[in-house]
Amino acid sequence: MNINLEPKAIQAAVAKLKFRTKAFVDGKFAPSASGKTYASINPANGRVIAQIAACEPEDVNRAVKIARKTFESGVWSRMKPADRKTVLLKFVELLEKNAMEIALLDSIDAGKPIFDCATIDIPDAIHCIHWHAELADKLYERTSPSGPDVVSMIVREPLGVVGMILPWNFPAQMMAWKIGPALAAGNSLVIKPAKQTSLSALRMAEIAAEAGLPAGVMNVVPGSGAVLGPALCRHMDVDMVAFTGSTSVGRDLLRYSAESNLKRIILELGGKNPQVVLADADLDNVAPHAVNSAFWNMGENCSSGSRLIVHRSVKDELLEKFIRETRKWPIGDPLNPKNRVGPLIEPSHMQTVLNYIETAKQEGGKLVLGGKRTLQKTGGNFVELTVFDEVTPSMTIAKQEIFGPVLAVIPVDSDEEAIAVANDTNYGLAASLHTRDIAKAHRFARAIRAGVVSVNSFSEGDLTTPFGGFKESGFFGRDKSSYAHEQYTELKTVWLQL
Ligand code: NAD
């Protein structure tokens, strides 16, 4: 699938954009019960894109009721896996046809560079749904070795009604990582996209319906997390909530579950990810990966390598190469396909990032790149790519997830110190390790406490590999791969005495 990134093609597609702004429940768009709306704002210029239905707990309750009824009807949950696959493959085909539109919706709504949306997010999102669709009729169930007078089957069943609460940084992609396996497994869904970025979720739900997904299987209720989140997560008829977002909201979800029906909660949370560069690393290879890791998606990325832990003997040489590499990352209008850096999601978040920059200066970090707001005249929330050298592990920017384009460079004097510093965090989502020594690569990849460790690269793996965190970066589950499929199912024993 190729999205045409010629400026003229982009402009023509922008001119044709139509926004779906209402809740999508039972296969239809409808206003929120209260009729209230809120403005979705373009982070690149501060202008209102559209007024979106501001759903309330009443809307969540209605969506859950419909999702439950649909689940119990068996129209999807008991459909033959091969037939579910056929519907999902049609969904994939229609997503491919509308890929430019979805890429643009995310670019405009989240301020993400269209280059990234068109070449990474949307192809990956579609591939994810495709991969899980194909898996639907390729999983075998088991019998246990219980003896000749019994047939003991171990089967997997769909869970039921699954709530999904999504972040704003990869709107369509994070939705696909959840709906792909959850739909393939036969569940009914109630999705709450991030308030800032609902447009792609609403359009994808509509496309799924066009593909033949039965009404009521995929419902989308846009609105405030603080209002809708508790309603969904405390609901007694929701079997599971899959969440991607901040660690603090993740904690709330566990409480909501404990205080209601002990629904399963899957948490994909924040990170303060290390990039470890040993003295023998190939610095020409490190530099582009390190820039990508630190600044891809403006650093608004849970797996962003925001701590560059580098052996002191190669630090200056690496920093020089790193800074040279950042010149290939122009900042500006996300709809210009040449730009690799767009605005931050909203003014309040930009201010948080600028405050971290001030704190880093006060705590003794040495600013060697950026450090300021930029392109103010656009009305967008742009912040320069920023690098602090001579950061120590106890400084605030070495500890807290900034979720912006701010890199902390932490010099170390030995391999052991590098690994100790890498693990000196409450998080454990992702890590990079750069070395030419294959033995060190093996040993240290095992020693780093993170869900994904990539050696001599920045990578989250691919669809065949699970993605999720250790420690406060995650809880109970994984996105992607067959592990994700399993977590949207219940394991059942059927004991048939002969
Ligand atoms: P957030 O936690 O503020 O919001 C995430 C979602 O939760 C949104 O839909 C929001 O409306 C909702 N929400 C807010 N308050 C809620 C509440 N009380 N109850 C239930 N839902 C509520 O996070 P964000 O700012 O949208 O996203 C950034 C965070 O997400 C970062 O910490 C980032 O690391 C993390 N993230 C993690 C992954 C991963 O796979 N591990 C991927 C992307 C982002």
Coordinates of C-alpha atoms in Angstrom, one line a residue, residues 261-464:
N261 CA -16.6 -6.4 38.9
L262 CA -12.8 -7.2 38.8
K263 CA -12.8 -6.8 35.1
R264 CA -9.5 -7.5 33.4
I265 CA -7.4 -4.5 32.9
I266 CA -4.5 -4.4 30.4
L267 CA -2.2 -1.4 30.8
E268 CA 0.3 -0.1 28.2
L269 CA 1.8 2.8 30.0
G270 CA 4.6 5.3 30.0
G271 CA 8.4 4.9 29.7
K272 CA 11.7 6.6 30.4
N273 CA 13.6 4.4 28.0
P274 CA 17.4 4.1 27.9
Q275 CA 19.6 4.0 24.8
V276 CA 22.8 2.5 26.0
V277 CA 25.9 3.1 23.9
L278 CA 29.0 1.1 24.9
A279 CA 32.5 2.3 24.0
D280 CA 32.8 -0.1 21.1
A281 CA 29.6 0.9 19.3
D282 CA 29.5 1.9 15.7
L283 CA 28.7 5.6 16.2
D284 CA 27.7 6.2 12.6
N285 CA 25.0 3.6 13.0
V286 CA 24.1 4.8 16.5
A287 CA 23.4 8.4 15.5
P288 CA 20.4 8.0 13.1
H289 CA 18.8 5.4 15.4
A290 CA 19.4 7.5 18.5
V291 CA 17.8 10.6 16.8
N292 CA 14.9 8.5 15.7
S293 CA 14.5 7.0 19.1
A294 CA 14.6 10.4 20.9
F295 CA 12.6 12.5 18.5
W296 CA 10.3 10.4 16.4
N297 CA 6.7 11.6 16.9
M298 CA 8.1 14.7 18.7
G299 CA 9.2 12.5 21.5
E300 CA 5.5 12.0 22.2
N301 CA 6.1 8.3 22.2
C302 CA 6.0 5.8 25.0
S303 CA 9.0 4.0 23.7
S304 CA 11.0 7.1 23.1
G305 CA 14.7 6.7 24.1
S306 CA 14.8 9.8 26.2
R307 CA 17.9 8.8 28.1
L308 CA 21.1 8.4 26.1
I309 CA 23.5 6.6 28.4
V310 CA 26.8 6.7 26.7
H311 CA 30.4 5.7 27.6
R312 CA 32.3 8.9 28.4
S313 CA 35.1 8.0 26.0
V314 CA 32.8 8.3 22.9
K315 CA 30.2 10.8 24.1
D316 CA 31.5 13.9 22.4
E317 CA 32.0 12.2 19.1
L318 CA 28.5 10.7 19.3
L319 CA 27.0 14.0 20.3
E320 CA 28.6 15.7 17.3
K321 CA 27.2 13.0 14.9
F322 CA 23.8 13.1 16.7
I323 CA 23.4 16.8 16.3
R324 CA 24.5 16.7 12.7
E325 CA 21.8 14.0 12.1
T326 CA 19.1 16.2 13.6
R327 CA 19.5 18.6 10.7
K328 CA 17.7 15.9 8.6
W329 CA 14.6 16.5 10.9
P330 CA 12.9 19.7 9.7
I331 CA 10.2 21.1 11.9
G332 CA 7.0 22.7 10.7
D333 CA 3.6 22.2 9.1
P334 CA 2.8 18.5 9.6
L335 CA 1.0 18.4 6.2
N336 CA 4.3 19.2 4.4
P337 CA 5.7 15.8 3.7
K338 CA 9.3 17.1 4.0
N339 CA 8.8 17.8 7.7
R340 CA 9.7 15.2 10.3
V341 CA 8.7 17.2 13.4
G342 CA 5.3 18.6 14.0
P343 CA 3.7 20.5 17.0
L344 CA 3.0 19.0 20.4
I345 CA -0.5 18.0 21.1
E346 CA -1.8 21.0 23.0
P347 CA -0.7 24.3 24.6
S348 CA -0.8 22.9 28.2
H349 CA 1.4 19.9 27.2
M350 CA 3.8 22.2 25.4
Q351 CA 4.1 24.3 28.6
T352 CA 4.8 21.1 30.6
V353 CA 7.6 20.3 28.2
L354 CA 9.0 23.8 28.4
N355 CA 8.9 23.6 32.2
Y356 CA 11.0 20.4 32.1
I357 CA 13.5 22.3 30.0
E358 CA 13.7 25.1 32.6
T359 CA 14.1 22.6 35.4
A360 CA 16.9 20.8 33.5
K361 CA 18.7 24.1 33.2
Q362 CA 18.3 24.9 36.9
E363 CA 19.4 21.4 38.0
G364 CA 22.7 21.8 36.0
G365 CA 22.0 20.1 32.7
K366 CA 24.1 21.6 29.8
L367 CA 21.9 22.7 27.0
V368 CA 23.6 21.8 23.7
L369 CA 20.6 21.9 21.3
G370 CA 17.3 23.7 21.0
G371 CA 15.5 24.5 24.3
K372 CA 12.8 26.9 23.1
R373 CA 9.3 27.2 21.6
T374 CA 9.5 28.0 17.9
L375 CA 7.3 28.9 14.9
Q376 CA 5.0 30.8 17.2
K377 CA 3.4 32.8 14.4
T378 CA 1.8 29.6 13.1
G379 CA -0.3 29.5 16.3
G380 CA 1.0 25.9 16.7
N381 CA 2.6 24.2 19.7
F382 CA 6.1 23.8 18.3
V383 CA 9.1 23.1 20.5
E384 CA 12.7 22.8 19.2
L385 CA 14.5 19.4 19.3
T386 CA 16.3 19.7 22.6
V387 CA 19.4 18.0 24.0
F388 CA 20.9 18.3 27.5
D389 CA 24.4 17.0 28.0
E390 CA 26.0 16.1 31.4
V391 CA 22.8 14.9 32.9
T392 CA 23.1 12.9 36.1
P393 CA 20.7 10.0 36.9
S394 CA 19.1 11.9 39.8
M395 CA 18.0 15.0 37.7
T396 CA 14.4 15.4 37.0
I397 CA 14.8 15.0 33.2
A398 CA 16.6 11.7 33.8
K399 CA 13.7 10.4 35.9
Q400 CA 10.3 11.6 34.6
E401 CA 8.6 10.9 31.3
I402 CA 8.6 14.3 29.5
F403 CA 6.7 13.1 26.4
G404 CA 8.3 15.8 24.3
P405 CA 11.5 16.3 22.1
V406 CA 13.9 16.5 25.0
L407 CA 16.9 14.1 25.3
A408 CA 19.0 13.7 28.4
V409 CA 22.6 12.6 27.7
I410 CA 24.0 10.7 30.7
P411 CA 27.8 9.9 30.6
V412 CA 29.0 6.7 32.3
D413 CA 32.4 5.1 32.8
S414 CA 31.8 1.4 32.5
D415 CA 29.5 -1.2 31.0
E416 CA 28.2 -2.1 34.4
E417 CA 27.4 1.5 35.3
A418 CA 25.6 1.9 32.0
I419 CA 23.3 -1.1 32.7
A420 CA 22.8 0.0 36.3
V421 CA 21.7 3.5 35.2
A422 CA 19.5 2.0 32.4
N423 CA 17.7 0.0 35.1
D424 CA 17.5 2.9 37.6
T425 CA 13.9 3.7 36.7
N426 CA 10.4 2.8 37.7
Y427 CA 9.6 2.2 34.1
G428 CA 10.5 -0.7 31.8
L429 CA 9.0 -0.4 28.4
A430 CA 11.7 -0.3 25.8
A431 CA 15.5 0.0 25.5
S432 CA 18.2 0.2 22.8
L433 CA 21.7 -1.3 23.3
H434 CA 24.6 -0.4 20.9
T435 CA 27.7 -2.5 20.9
R436 CA 29.8 -4.5 18.3
D437 CA 30.4 -7.2 20.9
I438 CA 28.0 -10.1 20.4
A439 CA 28.6 -11.5 23.8
K440 CA 27.9 -8.2 25.5
A441 CA 24.8 -7.7 23.3
H442 CA 23.4 -11.0 24.5
R443 CA 24.3 -10.5 28.2
F444 CA 23.2 -6.9 28.5
A445 CA 20.0 -7.4 26.5
R446 CA 19.0 -9.9 29.1
A447 CA 20.2 -7.6 32.0
I448 CA 18.0 -4.6 30.9
R449 CA 14.6 -4.8 32.5
A450 CA 12.3 -3.8 29.7
G451 CA 9.6 -5.4 27.5
V452 CA 11.5 -4.8 24.3
V453 CA 15.3 -4.5 24.0
S454 CA 16.6 -3.7 20.5
V455 CA 20.3 -4.2 19.7
N456 CA 22.1 -1.7 17.4
S457 CA 18.8 -0.2 16.4
F458 CA 15.7 1.6 17.6
S459 CA 12.8 -0.7 17.1
E460 CA 9.6 -1.9 18.7
G461 CA 9.9 -5.2 16.8
D462 CA 7.2 -6.1 14.3
L463 CA 3.7 -7.5 14.4
T464 CA 5.0 -11.0 15.2

